Coordinates of C-alpha atoms and ligand atoms in Angstrom, one line a residue:
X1381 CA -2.3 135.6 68.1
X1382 CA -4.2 132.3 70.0
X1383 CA -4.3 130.0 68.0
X1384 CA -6.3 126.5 68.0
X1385 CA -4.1 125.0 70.5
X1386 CA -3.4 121.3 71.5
X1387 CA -1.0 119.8 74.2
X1388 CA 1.3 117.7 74.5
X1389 CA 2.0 115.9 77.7
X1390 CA 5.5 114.8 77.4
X1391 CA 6.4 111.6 79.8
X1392 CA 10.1 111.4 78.5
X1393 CA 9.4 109.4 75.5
X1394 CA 12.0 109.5 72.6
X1395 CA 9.1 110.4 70.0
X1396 CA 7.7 113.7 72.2
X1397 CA 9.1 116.3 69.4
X1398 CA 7.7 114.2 66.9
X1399 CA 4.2 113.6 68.1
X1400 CA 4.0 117.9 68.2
X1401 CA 5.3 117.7 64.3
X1402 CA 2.7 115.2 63.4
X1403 CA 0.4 118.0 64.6
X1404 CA 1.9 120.9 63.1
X1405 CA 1.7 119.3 59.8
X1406 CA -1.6 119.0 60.0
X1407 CA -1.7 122.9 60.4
X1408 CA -3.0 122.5 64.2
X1409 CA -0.5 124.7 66.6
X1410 CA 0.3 122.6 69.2
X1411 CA 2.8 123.0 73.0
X1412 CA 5.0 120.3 74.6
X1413 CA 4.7 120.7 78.0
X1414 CA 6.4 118.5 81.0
X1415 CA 4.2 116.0 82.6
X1416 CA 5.0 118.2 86.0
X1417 CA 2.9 121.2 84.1
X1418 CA 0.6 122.5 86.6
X1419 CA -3.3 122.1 85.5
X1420 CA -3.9 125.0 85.6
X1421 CA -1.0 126.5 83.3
X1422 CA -2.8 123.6 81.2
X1423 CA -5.6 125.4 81.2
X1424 CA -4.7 128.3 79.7
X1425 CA -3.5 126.8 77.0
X1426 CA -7.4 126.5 76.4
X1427 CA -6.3 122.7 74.7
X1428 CA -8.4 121.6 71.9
X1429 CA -7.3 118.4 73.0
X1430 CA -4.6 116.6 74.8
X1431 CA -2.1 113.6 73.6
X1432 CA 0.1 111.7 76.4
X1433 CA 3.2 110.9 75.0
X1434 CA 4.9 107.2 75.6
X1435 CA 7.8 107.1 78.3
X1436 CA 10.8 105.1 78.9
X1437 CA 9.2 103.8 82.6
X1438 CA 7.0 101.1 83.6
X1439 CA 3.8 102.5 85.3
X1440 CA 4.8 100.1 87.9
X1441 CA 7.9 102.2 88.8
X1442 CA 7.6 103.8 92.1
X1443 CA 9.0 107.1 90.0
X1444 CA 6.8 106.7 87.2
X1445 CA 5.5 109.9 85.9
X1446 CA 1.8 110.3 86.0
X1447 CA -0.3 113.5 85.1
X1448 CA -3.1 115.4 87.5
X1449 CA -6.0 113.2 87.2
X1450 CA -7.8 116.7 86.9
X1451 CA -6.4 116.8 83.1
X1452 CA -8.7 113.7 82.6
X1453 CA -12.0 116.5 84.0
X1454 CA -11.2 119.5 81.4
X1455 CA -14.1 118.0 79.2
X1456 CA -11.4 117.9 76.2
X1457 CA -10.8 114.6 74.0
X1458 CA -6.9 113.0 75.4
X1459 CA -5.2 110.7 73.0
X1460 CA -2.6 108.4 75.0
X1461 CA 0.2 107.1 72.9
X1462 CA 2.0 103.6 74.6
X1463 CA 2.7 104.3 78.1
X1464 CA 0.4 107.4 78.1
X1465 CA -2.4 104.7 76.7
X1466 CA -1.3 102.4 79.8
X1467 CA -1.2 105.5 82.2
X1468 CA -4.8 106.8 81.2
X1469 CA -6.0 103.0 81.6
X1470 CA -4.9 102.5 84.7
X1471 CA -5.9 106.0 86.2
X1472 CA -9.2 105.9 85.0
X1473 CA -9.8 102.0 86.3
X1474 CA -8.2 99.5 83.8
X1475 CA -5.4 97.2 84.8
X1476 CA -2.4 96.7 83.1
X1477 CA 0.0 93.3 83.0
X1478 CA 3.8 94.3 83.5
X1479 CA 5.4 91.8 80.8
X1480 CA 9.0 90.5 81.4
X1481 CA 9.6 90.7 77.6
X1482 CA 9.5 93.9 75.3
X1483 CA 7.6 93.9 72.1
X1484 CA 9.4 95.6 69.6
X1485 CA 9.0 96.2 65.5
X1486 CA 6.7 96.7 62.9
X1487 CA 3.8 94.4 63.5
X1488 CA 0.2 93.3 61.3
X1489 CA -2.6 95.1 63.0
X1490 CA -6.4 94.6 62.4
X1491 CA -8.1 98.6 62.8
X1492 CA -12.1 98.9 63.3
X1493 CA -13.1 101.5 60.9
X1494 CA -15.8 102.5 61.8
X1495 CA -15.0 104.3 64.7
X1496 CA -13.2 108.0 64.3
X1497 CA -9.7 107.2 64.6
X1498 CA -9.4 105.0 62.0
X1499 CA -11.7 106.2 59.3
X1500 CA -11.3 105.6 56.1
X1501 CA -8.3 103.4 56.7
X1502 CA -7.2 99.9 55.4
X1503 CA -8.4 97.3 58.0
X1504 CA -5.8 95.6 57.8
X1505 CA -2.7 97.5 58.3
X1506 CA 1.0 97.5 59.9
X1507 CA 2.2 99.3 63.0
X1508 CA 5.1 100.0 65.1
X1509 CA 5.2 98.9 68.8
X1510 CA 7.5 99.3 71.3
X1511 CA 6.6 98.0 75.0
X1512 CA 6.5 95.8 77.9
X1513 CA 3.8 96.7 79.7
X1514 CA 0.3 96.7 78.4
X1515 CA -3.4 97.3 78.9
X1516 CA -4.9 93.8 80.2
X1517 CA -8.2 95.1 81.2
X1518 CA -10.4 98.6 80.3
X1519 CA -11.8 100.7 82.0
X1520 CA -15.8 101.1 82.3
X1521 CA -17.0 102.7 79.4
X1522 CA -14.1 102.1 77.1
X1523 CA -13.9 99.0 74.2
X1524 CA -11.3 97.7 71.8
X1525 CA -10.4 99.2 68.6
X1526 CA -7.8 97.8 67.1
X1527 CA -5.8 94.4 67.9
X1528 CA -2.6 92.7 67.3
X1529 CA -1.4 88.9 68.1
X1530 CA 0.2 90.0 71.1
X1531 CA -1.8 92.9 72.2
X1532 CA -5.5 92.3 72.2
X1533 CA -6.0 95.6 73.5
X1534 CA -3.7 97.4 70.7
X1535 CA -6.4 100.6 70.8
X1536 CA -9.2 101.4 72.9
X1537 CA -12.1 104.3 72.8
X1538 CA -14.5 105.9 74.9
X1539 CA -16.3 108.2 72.2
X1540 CA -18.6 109.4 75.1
X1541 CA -15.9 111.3 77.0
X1542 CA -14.0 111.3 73.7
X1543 CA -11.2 109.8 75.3
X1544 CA -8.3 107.3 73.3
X1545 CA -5.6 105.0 73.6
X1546 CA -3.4 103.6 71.3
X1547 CA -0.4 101.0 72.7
X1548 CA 1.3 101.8 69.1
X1549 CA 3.3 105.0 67.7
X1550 CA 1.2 106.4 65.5
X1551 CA 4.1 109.4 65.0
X1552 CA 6.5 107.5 63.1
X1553 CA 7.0 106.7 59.6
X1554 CA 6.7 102.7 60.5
X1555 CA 3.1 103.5 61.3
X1556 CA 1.9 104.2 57.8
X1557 CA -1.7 105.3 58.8
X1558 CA 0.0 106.8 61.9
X1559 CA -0.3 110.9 60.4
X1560 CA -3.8 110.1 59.2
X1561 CA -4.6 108.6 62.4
X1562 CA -3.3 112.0 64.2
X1563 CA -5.2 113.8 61.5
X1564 CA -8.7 112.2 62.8
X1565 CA -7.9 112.7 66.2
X1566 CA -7.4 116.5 65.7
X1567 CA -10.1 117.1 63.1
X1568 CA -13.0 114.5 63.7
X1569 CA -12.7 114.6 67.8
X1570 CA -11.3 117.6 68.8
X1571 CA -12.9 119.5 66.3
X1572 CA -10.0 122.0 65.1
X1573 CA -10.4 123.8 62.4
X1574 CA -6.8 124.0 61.0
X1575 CA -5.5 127.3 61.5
X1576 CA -1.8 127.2 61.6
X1577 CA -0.5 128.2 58.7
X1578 CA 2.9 129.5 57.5
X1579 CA 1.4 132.4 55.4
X1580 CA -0.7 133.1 58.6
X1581 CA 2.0 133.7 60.6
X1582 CA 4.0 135.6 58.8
X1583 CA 1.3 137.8 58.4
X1584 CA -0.1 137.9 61.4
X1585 CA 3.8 138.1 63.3
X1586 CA 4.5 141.2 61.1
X1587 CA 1.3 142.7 62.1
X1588 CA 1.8 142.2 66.1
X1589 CA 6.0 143.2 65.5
X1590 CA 4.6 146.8 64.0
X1591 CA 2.0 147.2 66.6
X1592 CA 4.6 146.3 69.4
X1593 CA 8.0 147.6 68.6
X1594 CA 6.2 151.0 66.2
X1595 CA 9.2 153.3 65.9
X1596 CA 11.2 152.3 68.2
X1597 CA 14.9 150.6 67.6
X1598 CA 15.5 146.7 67.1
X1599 CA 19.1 145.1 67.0
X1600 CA 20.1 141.6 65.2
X1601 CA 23.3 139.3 65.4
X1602 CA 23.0 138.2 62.8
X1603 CA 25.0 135.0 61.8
X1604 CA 24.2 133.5 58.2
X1605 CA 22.4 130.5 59.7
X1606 CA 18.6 129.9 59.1
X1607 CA 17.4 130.7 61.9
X1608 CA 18.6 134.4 62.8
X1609 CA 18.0 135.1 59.3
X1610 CA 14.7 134.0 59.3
X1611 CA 14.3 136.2 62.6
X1612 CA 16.1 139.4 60.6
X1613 CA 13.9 139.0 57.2
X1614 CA 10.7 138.5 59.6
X1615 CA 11.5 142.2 61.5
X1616 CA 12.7 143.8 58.7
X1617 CA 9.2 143.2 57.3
X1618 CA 7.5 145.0 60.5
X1619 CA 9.9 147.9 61.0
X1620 CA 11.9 148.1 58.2
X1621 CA 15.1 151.0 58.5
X1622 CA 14.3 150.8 62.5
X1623 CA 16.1 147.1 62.7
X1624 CA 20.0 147.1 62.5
X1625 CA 21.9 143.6 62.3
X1626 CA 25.5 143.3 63.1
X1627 CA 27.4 140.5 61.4
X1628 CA 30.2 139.5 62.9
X1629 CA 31.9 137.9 60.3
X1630 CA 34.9 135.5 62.3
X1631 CA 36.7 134.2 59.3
X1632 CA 35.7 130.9 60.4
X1633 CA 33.2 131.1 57.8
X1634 CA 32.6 128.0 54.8
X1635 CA 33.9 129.5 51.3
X1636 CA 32.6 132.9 50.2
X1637 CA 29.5 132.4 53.4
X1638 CA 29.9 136.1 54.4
X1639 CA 29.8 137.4 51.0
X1640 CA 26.8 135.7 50.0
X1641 CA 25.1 137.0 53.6
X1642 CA 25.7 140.2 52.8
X1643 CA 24.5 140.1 49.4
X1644 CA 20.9 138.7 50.5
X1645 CA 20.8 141.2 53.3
X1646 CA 21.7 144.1 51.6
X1647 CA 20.6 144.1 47.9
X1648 CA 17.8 141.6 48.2
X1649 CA 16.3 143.3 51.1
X1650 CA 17.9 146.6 51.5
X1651 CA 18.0 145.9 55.9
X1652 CA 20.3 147.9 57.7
X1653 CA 23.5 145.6 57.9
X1654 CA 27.0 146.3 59.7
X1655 CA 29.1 143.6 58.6
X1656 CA 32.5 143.6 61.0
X1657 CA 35.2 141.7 58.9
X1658 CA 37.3 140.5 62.1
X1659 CA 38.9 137.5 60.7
X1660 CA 42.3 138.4 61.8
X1661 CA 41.1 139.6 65.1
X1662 CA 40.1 136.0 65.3
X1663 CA 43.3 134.2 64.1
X1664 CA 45.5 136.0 66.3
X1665 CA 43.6 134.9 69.7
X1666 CA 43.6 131.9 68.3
X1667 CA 47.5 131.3 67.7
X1668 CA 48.5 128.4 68.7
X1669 CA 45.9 126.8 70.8
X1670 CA 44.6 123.2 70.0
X1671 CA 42.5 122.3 72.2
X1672 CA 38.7 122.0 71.5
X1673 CA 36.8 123.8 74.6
X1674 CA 39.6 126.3 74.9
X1675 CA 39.2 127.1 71.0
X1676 CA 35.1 127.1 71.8
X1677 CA 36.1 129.3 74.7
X1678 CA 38.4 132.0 73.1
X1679 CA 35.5 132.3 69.8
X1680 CA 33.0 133.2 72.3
X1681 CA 33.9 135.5 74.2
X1682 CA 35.6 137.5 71.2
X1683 CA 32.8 137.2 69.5
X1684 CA 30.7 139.1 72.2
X1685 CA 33.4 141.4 72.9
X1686 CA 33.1 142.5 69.3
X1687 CA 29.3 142.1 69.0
X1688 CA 29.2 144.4 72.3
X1689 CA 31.7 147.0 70.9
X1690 CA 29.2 147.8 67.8
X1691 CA 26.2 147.4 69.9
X1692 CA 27.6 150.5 71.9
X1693 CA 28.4 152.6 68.5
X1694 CA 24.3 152.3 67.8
X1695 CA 23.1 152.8 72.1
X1696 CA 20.6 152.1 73.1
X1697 CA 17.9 149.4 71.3
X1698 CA 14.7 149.2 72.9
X1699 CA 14.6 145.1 71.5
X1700 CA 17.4 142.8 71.0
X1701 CA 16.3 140.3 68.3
X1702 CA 17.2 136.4 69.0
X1703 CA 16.6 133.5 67.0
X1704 CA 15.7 130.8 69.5
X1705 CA 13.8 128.4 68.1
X1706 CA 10.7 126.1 69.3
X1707 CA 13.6 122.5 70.0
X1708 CA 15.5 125.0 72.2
X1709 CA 13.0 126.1 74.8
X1710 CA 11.0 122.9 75.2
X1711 CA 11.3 121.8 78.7
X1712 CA 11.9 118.0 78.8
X1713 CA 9.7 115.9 80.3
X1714 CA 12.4 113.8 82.6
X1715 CA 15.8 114.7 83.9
X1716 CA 18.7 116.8 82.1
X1717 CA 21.4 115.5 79.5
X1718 CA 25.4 115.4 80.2
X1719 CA 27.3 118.5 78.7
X1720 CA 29.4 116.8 76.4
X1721 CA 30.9 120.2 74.7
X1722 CA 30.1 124.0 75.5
X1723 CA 27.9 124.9 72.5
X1724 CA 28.5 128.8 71.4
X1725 CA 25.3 130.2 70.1
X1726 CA 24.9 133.5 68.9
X1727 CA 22.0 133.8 70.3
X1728 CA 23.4 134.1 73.8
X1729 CA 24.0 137.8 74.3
X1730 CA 21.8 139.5 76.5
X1731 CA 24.3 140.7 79.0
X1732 CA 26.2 142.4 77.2
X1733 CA 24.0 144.7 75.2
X1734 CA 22.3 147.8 76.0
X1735 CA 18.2 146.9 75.4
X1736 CA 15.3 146.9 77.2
X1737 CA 13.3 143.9 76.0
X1738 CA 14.4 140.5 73.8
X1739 CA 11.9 139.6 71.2
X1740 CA 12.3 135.9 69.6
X1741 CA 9.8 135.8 66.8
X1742 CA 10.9 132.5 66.3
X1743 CA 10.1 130.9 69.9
X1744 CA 6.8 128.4 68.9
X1745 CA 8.5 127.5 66.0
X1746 CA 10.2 123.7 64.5
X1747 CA 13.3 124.2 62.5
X1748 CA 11.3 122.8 59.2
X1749 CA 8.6 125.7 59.7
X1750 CA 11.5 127.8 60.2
X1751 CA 12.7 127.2 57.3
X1752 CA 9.1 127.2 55.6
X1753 CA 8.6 130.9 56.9
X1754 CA 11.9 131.7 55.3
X1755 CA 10.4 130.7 51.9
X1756 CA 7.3 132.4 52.6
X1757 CA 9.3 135.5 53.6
X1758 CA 11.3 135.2 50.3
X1759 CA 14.6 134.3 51.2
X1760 CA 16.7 132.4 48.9
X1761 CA 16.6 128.5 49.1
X1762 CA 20.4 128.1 49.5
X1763 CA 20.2 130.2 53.0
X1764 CA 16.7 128.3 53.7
X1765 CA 17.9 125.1 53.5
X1766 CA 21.3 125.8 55.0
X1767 CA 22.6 123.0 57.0
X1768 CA 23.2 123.5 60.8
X1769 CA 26.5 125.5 61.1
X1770 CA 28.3 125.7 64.3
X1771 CA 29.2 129.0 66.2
X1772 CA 32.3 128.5 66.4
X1773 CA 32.1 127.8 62.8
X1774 CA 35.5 126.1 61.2
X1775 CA 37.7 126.3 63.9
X1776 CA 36.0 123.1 65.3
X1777 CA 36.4 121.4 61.9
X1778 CA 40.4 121.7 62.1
X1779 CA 41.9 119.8 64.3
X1780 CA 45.1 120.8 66.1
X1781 CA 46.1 125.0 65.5
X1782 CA 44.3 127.1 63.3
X1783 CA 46.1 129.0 60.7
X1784 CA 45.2 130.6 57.9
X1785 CA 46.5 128.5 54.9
X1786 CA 45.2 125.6 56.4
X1787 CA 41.5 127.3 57.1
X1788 CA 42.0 127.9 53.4
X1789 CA 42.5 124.3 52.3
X1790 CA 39.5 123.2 54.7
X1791 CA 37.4 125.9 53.5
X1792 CA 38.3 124.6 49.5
X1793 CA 37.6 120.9 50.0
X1794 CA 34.8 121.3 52.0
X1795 CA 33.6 123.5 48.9
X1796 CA 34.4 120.8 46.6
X1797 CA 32.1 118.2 48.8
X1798 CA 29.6 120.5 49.2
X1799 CA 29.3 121.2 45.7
X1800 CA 29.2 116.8 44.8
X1801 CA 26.5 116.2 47.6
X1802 CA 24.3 118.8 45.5
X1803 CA 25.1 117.8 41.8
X1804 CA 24.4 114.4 43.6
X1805 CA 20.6 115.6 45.3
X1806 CA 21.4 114.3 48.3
X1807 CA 21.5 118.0 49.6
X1808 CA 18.3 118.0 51.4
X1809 CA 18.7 114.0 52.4
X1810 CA 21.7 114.1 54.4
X1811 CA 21.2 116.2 57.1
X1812 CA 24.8 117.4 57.7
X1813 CA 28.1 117.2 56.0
X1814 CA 31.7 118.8 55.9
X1815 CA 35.3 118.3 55.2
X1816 CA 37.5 118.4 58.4
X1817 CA 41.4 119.1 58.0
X1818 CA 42.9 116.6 60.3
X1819 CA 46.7 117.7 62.1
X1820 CA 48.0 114.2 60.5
X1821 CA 49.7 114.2 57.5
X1822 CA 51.3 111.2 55.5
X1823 CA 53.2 110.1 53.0
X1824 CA 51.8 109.9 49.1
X1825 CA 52.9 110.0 45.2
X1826 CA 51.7 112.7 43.0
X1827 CA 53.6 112.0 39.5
X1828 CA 56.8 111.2 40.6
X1829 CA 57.2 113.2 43.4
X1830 CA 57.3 111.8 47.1
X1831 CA 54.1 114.1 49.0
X1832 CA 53.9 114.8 52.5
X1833 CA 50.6 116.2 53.3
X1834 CA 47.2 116.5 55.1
X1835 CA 44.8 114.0 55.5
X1836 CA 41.0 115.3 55.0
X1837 CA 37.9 113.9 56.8
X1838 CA 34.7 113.9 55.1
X1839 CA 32.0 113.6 57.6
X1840 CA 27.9 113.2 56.7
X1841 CA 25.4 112.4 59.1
X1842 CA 21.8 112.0 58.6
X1843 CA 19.5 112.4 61.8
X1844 CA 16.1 114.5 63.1
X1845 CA 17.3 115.8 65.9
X1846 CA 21.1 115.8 66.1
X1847 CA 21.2 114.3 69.4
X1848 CA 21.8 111.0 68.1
X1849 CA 22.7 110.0 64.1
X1850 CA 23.9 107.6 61.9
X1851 CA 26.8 108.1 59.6
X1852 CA 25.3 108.8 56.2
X1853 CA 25.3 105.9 53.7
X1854 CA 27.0 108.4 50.9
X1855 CA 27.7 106.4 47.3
X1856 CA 30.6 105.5 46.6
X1857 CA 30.9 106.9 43.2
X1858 CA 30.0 110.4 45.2
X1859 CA 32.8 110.1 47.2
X1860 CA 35.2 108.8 45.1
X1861 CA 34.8 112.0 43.1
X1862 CA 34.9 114.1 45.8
X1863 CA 38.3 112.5 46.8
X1864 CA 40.1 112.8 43.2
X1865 CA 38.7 116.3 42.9
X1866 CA 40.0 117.4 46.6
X1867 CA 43.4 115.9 46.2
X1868 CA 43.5 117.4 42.9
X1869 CA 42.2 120.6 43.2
X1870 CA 43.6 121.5 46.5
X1871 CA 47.2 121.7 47.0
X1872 CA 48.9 119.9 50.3
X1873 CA 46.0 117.0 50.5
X1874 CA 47.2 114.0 49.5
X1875 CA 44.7 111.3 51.2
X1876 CA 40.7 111.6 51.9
X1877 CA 39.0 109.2 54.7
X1878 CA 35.3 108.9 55.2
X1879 CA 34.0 108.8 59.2
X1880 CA 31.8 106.0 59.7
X1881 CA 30.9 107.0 63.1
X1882 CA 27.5 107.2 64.3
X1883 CA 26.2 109.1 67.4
X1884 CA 27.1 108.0 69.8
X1885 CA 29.6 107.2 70.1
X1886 CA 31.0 109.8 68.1
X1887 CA 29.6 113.8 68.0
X1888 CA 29.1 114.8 65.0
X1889 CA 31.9 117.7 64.8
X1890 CA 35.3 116.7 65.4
X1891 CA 35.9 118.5 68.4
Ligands
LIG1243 P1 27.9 117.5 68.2 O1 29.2 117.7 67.6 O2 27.7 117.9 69.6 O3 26.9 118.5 67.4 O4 27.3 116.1 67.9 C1 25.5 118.5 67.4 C2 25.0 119.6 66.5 O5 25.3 120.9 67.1 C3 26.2 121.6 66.2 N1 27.1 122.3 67.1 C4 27.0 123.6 67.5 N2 26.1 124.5 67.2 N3 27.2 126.1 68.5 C5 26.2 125.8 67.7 O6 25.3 126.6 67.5 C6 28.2 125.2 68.8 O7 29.1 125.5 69.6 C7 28.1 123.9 68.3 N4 28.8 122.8 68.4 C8 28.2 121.8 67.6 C9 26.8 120.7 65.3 O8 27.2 121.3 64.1 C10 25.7 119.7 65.1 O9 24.7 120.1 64.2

């Protein structure tokens, strides 16, 4: 299964994952690998062609990151993107002016072209920088393609050693000729052909799985979520009856979640399922515990404690089927991020289970081909296009001690929003949303009675990689139905508040 392949140098720049979209989308497989990449792990990539990412350093720093100069001697085209365009200028003999002030925003730029890059593009055209330091001299060989008032040397070309730099970011959407730029880089210098396809994969995946696994024994945890779905449906395809999944369904499921699981699982695609219903189980550990890592704690360690006890029932698998996903196993180019809360995945299981080899069909892939493989495989849009959904599901989402009549009054308003944000079609647009039940309550007038009840948190975000996000800018008609239909359709809410938090400073859960 090789591919056309291109890399992706990444230098710690806040676009890297972005950049490797851009190429995806044009159907060119592509890797994100750390600036620290040996060459010659580089090499057998066999690149197409190579694109530096941009960086949050000066090349002045003393701990700048700079690539192997070898990378520049493959005798493959490299596209350098802001301080990747500044690192291949000054490696290769240019000079570059450290500014004291940073250029930042969307800026008028005047593109030659004629030359491959910008073909068949308007001249005159808009583009989004974001730097201090810039080229101030080329190297020999190289000339100016494109210009802006305060860069003169905006892009720059050697078409002989097909080498390019661009001070811009052509990988965002304030870049308008940005994707086709990308485009023209992959197809008119590199050469690809475009041979990354959805269809392909699935095809060609189900033909490797068959050949690799043949008759021997596959197990799935399956959780509801796109991803290990995707992963289950994809297997299922190659070996059929020889996959088993085990759901473990912890009651801390949205409304009727595990129901509608099962259902696709079983009667659309007839896969071996073993659905535990351990709700209780759950509840009971849970008993009067409030805090959030101690909740996060107790979920996942029952959770493998179950997952291992049916594991044992089947013996042994030869494969263990996990649903990481391409954002999961990219190294970053620079440094590591705090822990701000002990994710549970159910991914994480391989200690505890029986099998000789874990297979993660899903490994090179972005959560938006994920979820167009799903599609391709056949699954139903509503399990596609599932927002993200925590391990440790609801319990997160209500705040203070978990019991059951209050799960069921989380699990009903958040229903009843889920239900407005679709009439609405802003499903797809806001990229996560939920009710939270809040341990507050207050005082309110239903009639003419005196209430004393919970308050209810509506939280939407909208954000690419869920790292950072901004609180999303929901209508106000939207909400204000949601409100009057949670407060009257679920009994002990009497008051609905909307969290304009971003991230930071705020996570996106509540706990
Ligand atoms: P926070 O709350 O950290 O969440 O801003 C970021 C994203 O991660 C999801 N999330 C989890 N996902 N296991 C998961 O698989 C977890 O324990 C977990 N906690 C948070 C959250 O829903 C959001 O999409």
């Amino acid at each position: 299964m090789q591919n056309e392949t291109i890399v992706v140098i990444d230098f710690g720049g806040q676009y890297n994952q972005l950049i490797a979209r851009r190429v995806r989308e044009a159907n060119v497989y592509c890797e994100v690998v750390p600036y620290s990449k040996p060459i010659d792990d580089i090499k057998s990539l066999d690149p197409k062609g190579i694109i530096f990412t941009g960086g949050p350093n000066s090349v002045f720093d003393e701990k700048a990151p700079k690539p192997d100069l070898e990378v520049f001697n493959l005798g493959v085209p490299v596209l350098g993107i802001c301080y990747g365009a500044q690192l291949m200028s000054m490696a290769l003999g240019g000079v570059v002016h450290h500014a004291d002030t940073r250029e930042y925003g969307v800026t008028d730029i005047e593109l030659d072209v004629d030359t491959a890059l910008f073909k068949g593009m308007q001249a005159k055209n808009r583009c989004l920088m974001s730097h201090t330091d810039k080229v101030a001299e080329l190297p020999e060989g190289f000339r100016i393609v494109a210009t802006t008032s305060d860069c003169p040397m905006a892009a720059f070309e050697n078409t002989e050693k097909k080498f390019y730099g661009v001070q811009f970011h052509p990988e965002v959407n304030h870049t308008p000729f940005g994707k086709d730029m990308i485009k023209n880089f992959l197809y008119d210098v590199c050469g690809v052909t475009g041979d990354w396809t959805m269809s392909d994969y699935a095809k060609n995946y189900i033909e490797y799985a068959k050949n690799k696994i043949g008759d021997k024994k596959a197990l799935c945890a399956l959780s509801g979520g796109v991803d290990s779905s995707v992963a289950a449906v994809l297997l299922y395809k190659a070996i059929g009856k020889n996959l088993t999944c085990i759901f473990v369904d912890h009651g801390l499921l949205r409304k009727d979640e595990g129901d509608q699981v099962e259902e696709v699982f079983t009667k659309q695609f007839d896969i071996n399922l073993i659905r535990v219903n351990c709700g209780d189980v759950f509840l009971a550990k849970l008993k009067g515990v409030t805090d959030p890592e101690t909740k996060r704690k107790i979920i996942g360690e029952e959770f493998i404690r179950v997952f291992e006890k049916e594991a044992k029932k089947i013996g042994t698998v030869d494969y263990l089927v996990q649903g990481t996903i391409y954002p999961d196993v990219i190294e970053s180019g620079t440094g590591d991020a705090a822990v701000i809360k002990s994710h549970h995945n159910v991914g994480g299981l391989p200690d505890y289970v029986d099998f000789k080899e874990i297979i993660e069909p899903l490994r090179n892939l972005f959560k938006d081909e994920v979820r167009q493989l799903g599609t391709e495989l056949g699954i139903p849009e509503n399990l596609v296009w599932r927002q993200p959904f925590p391990g440790p599901g609801l319990a997160i989402r209500c705040i203070g001690e978990i019991t059951e009549p209050r799960l069921e009054i989380l699990k009903e308003a958040d229903a009843i929003f889920r239900d407005e944000i679709a009439k609405a079609g802003l499903d797809r647009e806001i990229n996560q949303y939920f009710a939270v039940i809040t341990d507050m309550r207050s005082v309110g007038v239903m009639g003419d009675e005196r209430t004393y009840d919970y308050t209810v948190a509506l939280r939407g975000v909208t954000t690419t990689d869920f790292m950072t996000g901004e609180w999303a800018r929901i209508p106000y008609d939207v909400l204000d139905t949601v409100s009057k239909r949670i407060v009257n359709e679920v009994p002990h809410v009497n008051r609905i508040v909307y969290d304009i938090t971003s991230k930071p400073p705020a996570t996106i859960e509540w706990e």
